[in-house]
C-alpha positions as MATLAB code, in Angstrom:
seq = 'MLLVVGVSIPIFRFFLFAEIDARVREDLLEEFEEFQVDLETWDAATPDSEETLLEFVDTFLDHEIPEDDNYHVVILEEAFYRSNPMVVPDVIGPDSDLMQQWARLQSSVESTVQVSDPAVGSVVYRTQVLEINDVPQGLFVAVHLSAGERVESLAAIYVFVKVAAAVVVASFLLAWLGSRQLLKPVQQLAETAKKINETNLSDRLSVKGSGELSALATTFNTMMDRVQNAFTSQRNFINDAGHELRTPITIVQGHLELMEDDPEEQQETLELVMDELDRMGRFVNDMVLLAKSERPDFLLLEAIDLKPFTEAIFSKVTALADRDWQLASLEPGRFVADRQRITGALINLASNATQYTQTEDMIEIGSAISQKQVRLWVRDTGEGISPDDQQRIFDRFARAAKSYRRSEGAGLGLAIVRAIAEAHGGHVELISQPGVGSTFTLVLPLQ';
ca = [
     -22.127   -2.355  -11.882;
     -24.105   -4.171  -14.579;
     -27.133   -4.063  -12.279;
     -26.716   -0.313  -11.841;
     -26.531    0.198  -15.609;
     -29.563   -2.074  -16.167;
     -31.641   -0.141  -13.652;
     -30.478    3.265  -14.863;
     -31.502    2.717  -18.520;
     -35.329    2.684  -17.990;
     -35.009    5.535  -15.491;
     -32.962    7.511  -18.000;
     -35.521    6.695  -20.732;
     -38.438    7.839  -18.537;
     -36.904   11.188  -17.647;
     -35.708   11.747  -21.218;
     -39.197   11.180  -22.676;
     -40.701   13.396  -19.968;
     -38.261   16.154  -20.903;
     -39.142   15.729  -24.594;
     -42.892   15.928  -23.898;
     -42.402   19.095  -21.847;
     -40.332   20.721  -24.587;
     -42.872   19.704  -27.260;
     -45.696   21.306  -25.311;
     -43.623   24.491  -24.907;
     -42.976   24.592  -28.678;
     -46.646   24.047  -29.428;
     -47.568   26.768  -26.969;
     -45.185   29.228  -28.644;
     -46.598   28.469  -32.114;
     -50.113   28.664  -30.741;
     -49.433   32.033  -29.104;
     -47.995   33.348  -32.385;
     -51.213   32.291  -34.128;
     -53.342   33.999  -31.461;
     -51.345   37.243  -31.732;
     -51.678   37.229  -35.521;
     -55.398   36.416  -35.227;
     -56.029   39.258  -32.774;
     -54.069   41.668  -34.953;
     -56.062   40.652  -38.040;
     -59.365   40.769  -36.146;
     -58.669   44.314  -34.951;
     -57.678   45.608  -38.386;
     -60.096   43.749  -40.663;
     -63.925   43.563  -40.711;
     -65.176   40.074  -39.896;
     -66.156   38.131  -42.983;
     -65.599   34.701  -44.432;
     -63.360   36.148  -47.143;
     -61.062   37.960  -44.730;
     -60.882   34.860  -42.506;
     -59.808   32.740  -45.457;
     -57.301   35.401  -46.411;
     -55.836   35.402  -42.895;
     -55.667   31.591  -42.775;
     -53.953   31.374  -46.145;
     -51.466   34.100  -45.226;
     -50.585   32.452  -41.913;
     -50.155   28.981  -43.411;
     -48.029   30.368  -46.228;
     -45.639   32.325  -44.014;
     -45.389   30.474  -40.674;
     -43.196   27.385  -41.057;
     -43.758   24.867  -38.221;
     -40.924   23.026  -36.444;
     -39.957   19.479  -37.396;
     -42.745   16.966  -36.690;
     -45.142   19.881  -36.125;
     -48.198   20.522  -38.325;
     -50.621   23.434  -38.663;
     -54.108   22.291  -39.665;
     -57.149   24.486  -40.437;
     -60.690   23.100  -40.417;
     -63.511   25.192  -41.881;
     -67.214   24.311  -41.876;
     -66.389   20.976  -40.174;
     -64.103   19.867  -43.004;
     -60.381   19.810  -43.625;
     -59.319   23.037  -45.370;
     -55.502   23.305  -45.501;
     -52.354   22.328  -43.640;
     -48.691   23.235  -43.457;
     -46.894   21.170  -44.564;
     -49.279   20.309  -47.354;
     -48.804   16.579  -46.877;
     -49.746   15.216  -43.475;
     -49.559   11.679  -42.048;
     -52.641    9.526  -42.415;
     -53.319    9.660  -38.686;
     -54.217   13.359  -39.011;
     -55.270   13.275  -42.669;
     -58.634   14.621  -43.995;
     -60.344   11.258  -43.562;
     -58.816   10.286  -40.221;
     -60.737    9.723  -37.012;
     -58.829   12.562  -35.340;
     -59.836   14.954  -38.116;
     -63.475   13.989  -37.673;
     -63.148   14.485  -33.915;
     -61.573   17.930  -34.351;
     -64.253   18.987  -36.833;
     -66.901   18.511  -34.164;
     -65.110   20.625  -31.532;
     -66.758   23.898  -30.545;
     -64.095   25.035  -28.028;
     -60.335   25.266  -27.615;
     -58.678   22.183  -26.069;
     -55.236   20.676  -25.381;
     -54.757   16.917  -25.400;
     -52.553   13.925  -26.225;
     -53.707   10.870  -28.156;
     -51.774    7.599  -28.177;
     -51.833    5.694  -31.474;
     -50.668    2.217  -32.344;
     -48.524    3.266  -35.298;
     -44.851    3.325  -34.092;
     -44.033    5.758  -36.904;
     -46.366    8.272  -35.234;
     -46.038    7.592  -31.533;
     -48.405    9.969  -29.816;
     -50.309   13.006  -31.151;
     -50.023   16.148  -29.029;
     -52.297   19.007  -30.115;
     -53.822   22.354  -29.157;
     -56.888   23.863  -30.865;
     -58.203   27.410  -31.344;
     -61.786   28.120  -32.467;
     -62.043   30.483  -35.451;
     -65.054   32.830  -35.149;
     -66.801   35.517  -37.180;
     -68.978   37.781  -35.065;
     -68.776   35.251  -32.202;
     -70.042   32.497  -34.461;
     -67.689   29.455  -34.800;
     -66.516   29.016  -38.378;
     -63.754   26.494  -37.977;
     -60.723   25.374  -36.009;
     -56.964   25.943  -35.999;
     -54.986   22.914  -34.749;
     -51.280   22.910  -33.840;
     -50.146   19.267  -33.902;
     -46.943   17.446  -32.925;
     -46.136   13.790  -33.664;
     -43.717   12.403  -31.055;
     -42.233    9.486  -33.015;
     -39.374   11.483  -34.568;
     -38.257   12.983  -31.258;
     -38.478    9.636  -29.545;
     -36.512    7.881  -32.273;
     -33.726   10.405  -31.746;
     -34.022    9.870  -28.008;
     -33.841    6.101  -28.406;
     -30.750    6.578  -30.545;
     -29.241    8.622  -27.714;
     -30.205    5.885  -25.251;
     -28.597    3.316  -27.543;
     -25.399    5.353  -27.594;
     -25.596    5.676  -23.806;
     -26.002    1.917  -23.456;
     -23.017    1.247  -25.700;
     -20.865    3.762  -23.859;
     -22.015    2.434  -20.480;
     -21.341   -1.144  -21.563;
     -17.896   -0.151  -22.804;
     -17.213    1.641  -19.519;
     -18.378   -1.400  -17.542;
     -16.207   -3.768  -19.574;
     -13.238   -1.418  -19.321;
     -13.837   -1.028  -15.585;
     -13.954   -4.780  -15.084;
     -10.798   -5.192  -17.148;
      -8.962   -2.460  -15.258;
     -10.234   -3.825  -11.944;
      -9.047   -7.305  -12.895;
      -5.639   -6.055  -13.966;
      -5.424   -3.806  -10.918;
      -6.434   -6.588   -8.541;
      -3.826   -8.893  -10.050;
      -1.192   -6.219   -9.584;
      -2.376   -5.420   -6.062;
      -2.637   -9.063   -5.039;
       0.676  -10.024   -6.613;
       2.552   -9.516   -3.304;
      -0.062  -11.679   -1.573;
       0.385  -14.427   -4.174;
       4.136  -14.110   -3.860;
       3.732  -14.281   -0.090;
       1.780  -17.531   -0.417;
       4.319  -19.009   -2.850;
       7.226  -17.979   -0.654;
       5.530  -19.405    2.425;
       5.114  -22.759    0.617;
       8.846  -22.878   -0.149;
       9.917  -22.182    3.415;
      11.215  -25.120    5.400;
      14.109  -25.902    7.715;
      16.585  -26.031    4.837;
      15.302  -22.992    2.917;
      14.769  -19.776    4.864;
      16.404  -17.351    2.430;
      13.483  -16.497    0.106;
      12.135  -12.957    0.490;
       9.392  -10.815   -1.064;
      10.279   -7.958   -3.389;
       9.175   -4.632   -1.906;
       7.869   -2.012   -4.371;
       6.120    1.257   -3.581;
       4.920    2.424   -0.203;
       1.374    1.065    0.155;
      -0.150   -1.344    2.636;
       0.902   -4.415    0.642;
       4.466   -3.105    0.523;
       4.310   -2.699    4.290;
       3.040   -6.289    4.516;
       5.950   -7.506    2.377;
       8.428   -5.580    4.527;
       6.912   -7.013    7.709;
       7.045  -10.520    6.246;
      10.698  -10.106    5.254;
      11.540   -8.791    8.722;
       9.766  -11.754   10.282;
      11.670  -14.166    8.033;
      14.945  -12.461    8.969;
      14.174  -13.135   12.620;
      13.155  -16.721   11.884;
      16.298  -17.328    9.838;
      18.484  -15.770   12.520;
      16.798  -17.930   15.148;
      17.325  -21.095   13.094;
      20.911  -20.119   12.329;
      21.592  -19.356   15.980;
      20.033  -22.639   17.028;
      21.979  -24.580   14.415;
      25.236  -22.863   15.354;
      24.576  -23.511   19.022;
      23.977  -27.212   18.394;
      26.961  -27.563   16.071;
      29.277  -25.617   18.352;
      28.092  -27.451   21.431;
      28.630  -30.796   19.769;
      32.052  -29.710   18.545;
      33.355  -28.244   21.806;
      31.705  -30.510   24.372;
      32.704  -33.757   22.737;
      36.351  -33.527   23.873;
      35.780  -32.665   27.581;
      33.031  -35.293   27.826;
      35.403  -37.882   26.365;
      38.109  -36.826   28.826;
      35.728  -37.027   31.803;
      34.314  -40.368   30.693;
      37.750  -41.853   30.032;
      39.224  -40.844   33.400;
      36.165  -42.021   35.313;
      36.301  -45.391   33.560;
      40.016  -45.796   34.383;
      39.779  -44.484   37.943;
      41.020  -47.067   40.492;
      40.560  -47.420   44.244;
      43.676  -45.475   45.168;
      42.450  -42.354   47.097;
      45.254  -40.170   45.777;
      44.507  -41.177   42.181;
      40.794  -40.650   42.776;
      41.480  -37.127   44.056;
      43.546  -36.302   40.970;
      40.808  -37.685   38.729;
      38.114  -35.666   40.522;
      40.154  -32.467   40.216;
      40.623  -33.102   36.494;
      36.902  -33.851   36.043;
      35.897  -30.698   37.942;
      38.267  -28.628   35.803;
      36.730  -30.035   32.626;
      33.209  -29.445   33.952;
      34.104  -25.832   34.806;
      35.402  -25.357   31.275;
      32.195  -26.866   29.889;
      30.143  -24.522   32.075;
      32.043  -21.455   30.850;
      31.627  -22.614   27.282;
      27.858  -23.120   27.681;
      27.504  -19.664   29.244;
      29.408  -18.111   26.334;
      27.255  -19.975   23.812;
      24.054  -18.844   25.539;
      25.309  -15.248   25.482;
      26.038  -15.462   21.746;
      22.604  -16.938   21.087;
      20.895  -14.199   23.106;
      22.789  -11.448   21.258;
      20.553  -11.976   18.223;
      17.324  -11.488   20.194;
      15.495   -8.111   20.264;
      15.471   -8.088   24.087;
      19.214   -8.713   24.409;
      19.973   -5.123   25.447;
      18.726   -3.082   28.399;
      19.572    0.421   27.244;
      20.244    3.352   29.553;
      22.059    6.687   29.490;
      25.668    6.282   30.680;
      28.150    8.973   31.772;
      31.278    8.179   29.790;
      33.992    9.394   32.198;
      32.859    7.608   35.413;
      31.977    4.526   33.356;
      35.510    4.343   31.927;
      37.017    4.846   35.385;
      34.862    2.002   36.753;
      36.028   -0.311   33.955;
      39.636    0.590   34.704;
      39.186   -0.225   38.405;
      37.825   -3.662   37.537;
      40.401   -4.738   34.947;
      43.491   -3.778   36.989;
      42.832   -6.819   39.157;
      43.069   -9.214   36.198;
      46.879   -9.397   36.073;
      50.075   -7.597   37.031;
      50.548   -5.219   34.087;
      51.352   -1.562   33.503;
      47.756   -0.381   33.490;
      47.067    3.087   32.049;
      43.888    5.222   31.923;
      43.749    7.584   28.913;
      41.601   10.305   27.305;
      38.774   10.692   29.808;
      36.231   12.869   27.992;
      32.938   13.991   29.551;
      29.723   13.055   27.788;
      26.826   10.614   27.733;
      25.851    7.737   25.483;
      23.043    5.172   25.399;
      23.995    1.519   25.783;
      23.591   -1.611   27.893;
      25.954   -0.998   30.799;
      26.332   -4.684   31.683;
      27.008   -5.840   28.106;
      29.550   -3.103   27.346;
      31.284   -3.751   30.664;
      31.510   -7.448   29.818;
      32.900   -6.707   26.348;
      35.646   -4.391   27.671;
      36.611   -6.792   30.461;
      36.745   -9.538   27.827;
      39.122   -7.432   25.712;
      41.254   -6.581   28.757;
      41.384  -10.231   29.821;
      42.394  -11.188   26.301;
      45.164   -8.553   26.409;
      46.592  -10.002   29.627;
      46.984  -13.373   27.921;
      49.167  -11.962   25.146;
      51.293   -9.564   27.222;
      53.906   -9.890   29.929;
      54.382   -8.145   33.274;
      56.331   -5.204   31.874;
      53.854   -4.578   29.025;
      51.364   -1.718   29.091;
      47.587   -2.094   28.784;
      45.629    1.127   28.256;
      41.917    1.724   28.830;
      40.455    4.829   27.147;
      37.326    6.455   25.770;
      36.364    9.407   23.572;
      33.378   10.934   21.753;
      33.621   12.006   18.104;
      31.164   12.493   15.211;
      28.107   11.180   17.082;
      30.036    8.067   18.114;
      31.573    6.868   21.340;
      34.877    4.990   21.169;
      36.044    2.714   23.996;
      39.360    0.961   23.538;
      41.824   -1.470   25.063;
      45.404   -0.991   23.825;
      48.376   -3.170   24.711;
      52.066   -3.401   23.859;
      52.024   -7.187   23.662;
      53.028   -9.534   20.889;
      50.470   -8.228   18.344;
      48.469  -10.121   15.739;
      49.518  -11.085   12.229;
      47.515   -9.637    9.286;
      46.241  -13.109    8.366;
      44.939  -13.749   11.864;
      43.289  -10.310   12.057;
      40.755  -11.436    9.438;
      39.580  -14.467   11.407;
      39.998  -13.975   15.152;
      36.451  -12.589   15.509;
      34.990  -15.868   14.229;
      33.751  -18.452   16.686;
      36.442  -20.774   18.089;
      39.167  -18.868   16.214;
      42.571  -18.234   17.782;
      45.684  -16.528   16.521;
      47.561  -19.299   14.759;
      50.983  -17.647   14.961;
      50.876  -16.764   18.658;
      53.323  -18.467   20.963;
      50.690  -18.359   23.723;
      47.489  -20.386   23.813;
      44.330  -19.045   25.400;
      42.515  -21.210   27.907;
      39.091  -20.262   26.516;
      37.026  -21.825   23.760;
      37.765  -19.051   21.303;
      34.433  -17.268   21.775;
      35.615  -14.105   23.539;
      36.111  -11.867   20.501;
      32.994  -13.302   18.841;
      31.028  -12.212   21.920;
      32.610   -8.741   21.822;
      31.651   -8.316   18.168;
      28.093   -9.580   18.829;
      27.640   -7.033   21.645;
      28.928   -4.180   19.457;
      26.689   -5.138   16.529;
      23.666   -5.470   18.828;
      24.232   -1.783   19.698;
      24.428   -0.861   16.009;
      28.207   -0.483   16.187;
      31.320   -2.472   15.329;
      34.798   -3.428   16.534;
      37.954   -1.914   15.053;
      41.319   -3.667   15.303;
      44.737   -2.114   14.742;
      47.620   -4.491   15.375;
      51.223   -5.089   14.389;
      53.285   -8.138   15.375;
      55.860   -7.248   18.008;
      54.277   -3.813   18.651;
      50.855   -4.541   20.153;
      47.143   -4.315   19.443;
      44.271   -1.856   19.898;
      40.688   -3.116   20.050;
      38.072   -0.318   19.844;
      34.335   -0.557   20.409;
      32.689    2.018   18.101;
      29.087    2.654   19.182;
      26.437    5.245   18.250;
      25.718    7.839   20.933;
      21.980    7.127   20.785;
];
């Protein structure tokens, strides 16, 4: 920008001086034309004589006031006669070189003379020969000295330079402040990235406005959410695996170390080892499912017809145990979900219900659509869940502490159900009362 201002100043000065010179010549031409009109009028009304010419010259000089920095000069008989104003600069005074040059002119001319005096600048003039009976008697000269106009112009240029410099400084200041404000999210991004390590994944960028940098901050925060979830999932997987696999591995190792040569004892040991390995396999599968539930590609969504889907679930769960199975509230409609995941969640809930009910108890499978939501539930008339346990049974490895039955699983079933519901953008509702039964409901959005 400074370069632009530096280049523009001489260009501005050139065009400004050119405009001034053009205006000066127009002013001189107007004054000159006024003199010619007055001269023609006098010449037509007055007989030519030296006395009448002097009378005309005196009258014109007395009544026609020239513009600023303009001078009217009359030369008679090759000598300075009069001027208006009366006092003229030395450069056009009676004894000046220009005056001597004008005195020798025998015709009308227009010219510009450059002088070295900065108080004068250049001399722009037009001349008119004064005649009596076609005989030259003298000369009328309209003169303009450019120094005054140019001084005013230079003052204007000086003001322009100051204003331009102020604008440039202000622009740089505003640009600096603006760039700091605009780049603040980038700086914060760099600082946050430096702080991130395995033990600190919680820092996020503040999102303000709706520009591209705000979009960058939002994208960064979303990326960090995924990274943190991945680290958390990995850490939970490792911790849970170490916690749950330690006991069956110890059991397997201990029995294998103590196994003797007796075939019957060996068979019992192998059956026990296989049972523990099966339990470890189920646990690993459940842990893998929980870890996958936090990935974007966990779900394969499709449109599902609610009524036939509920009937299919009912057909599958009735084979789990001998209970009073009931199918309720079959409403028509469609919803979007992962058929396999929702089926697994409902079978998990039904299997869980069979473990806390007896043969004569009822287990109900139902579904309904309300307020842009689909509700799929498993209700039983089993032993129920205490209020204290209701707050924790959806956690990993949690079991109802006050139940007289013990599940054979690792305590991941309800955690998996909740993970599947949340992956769909929904949740799990639980209504339970000890001695009355429980109702687990998957609440999912239709779309």
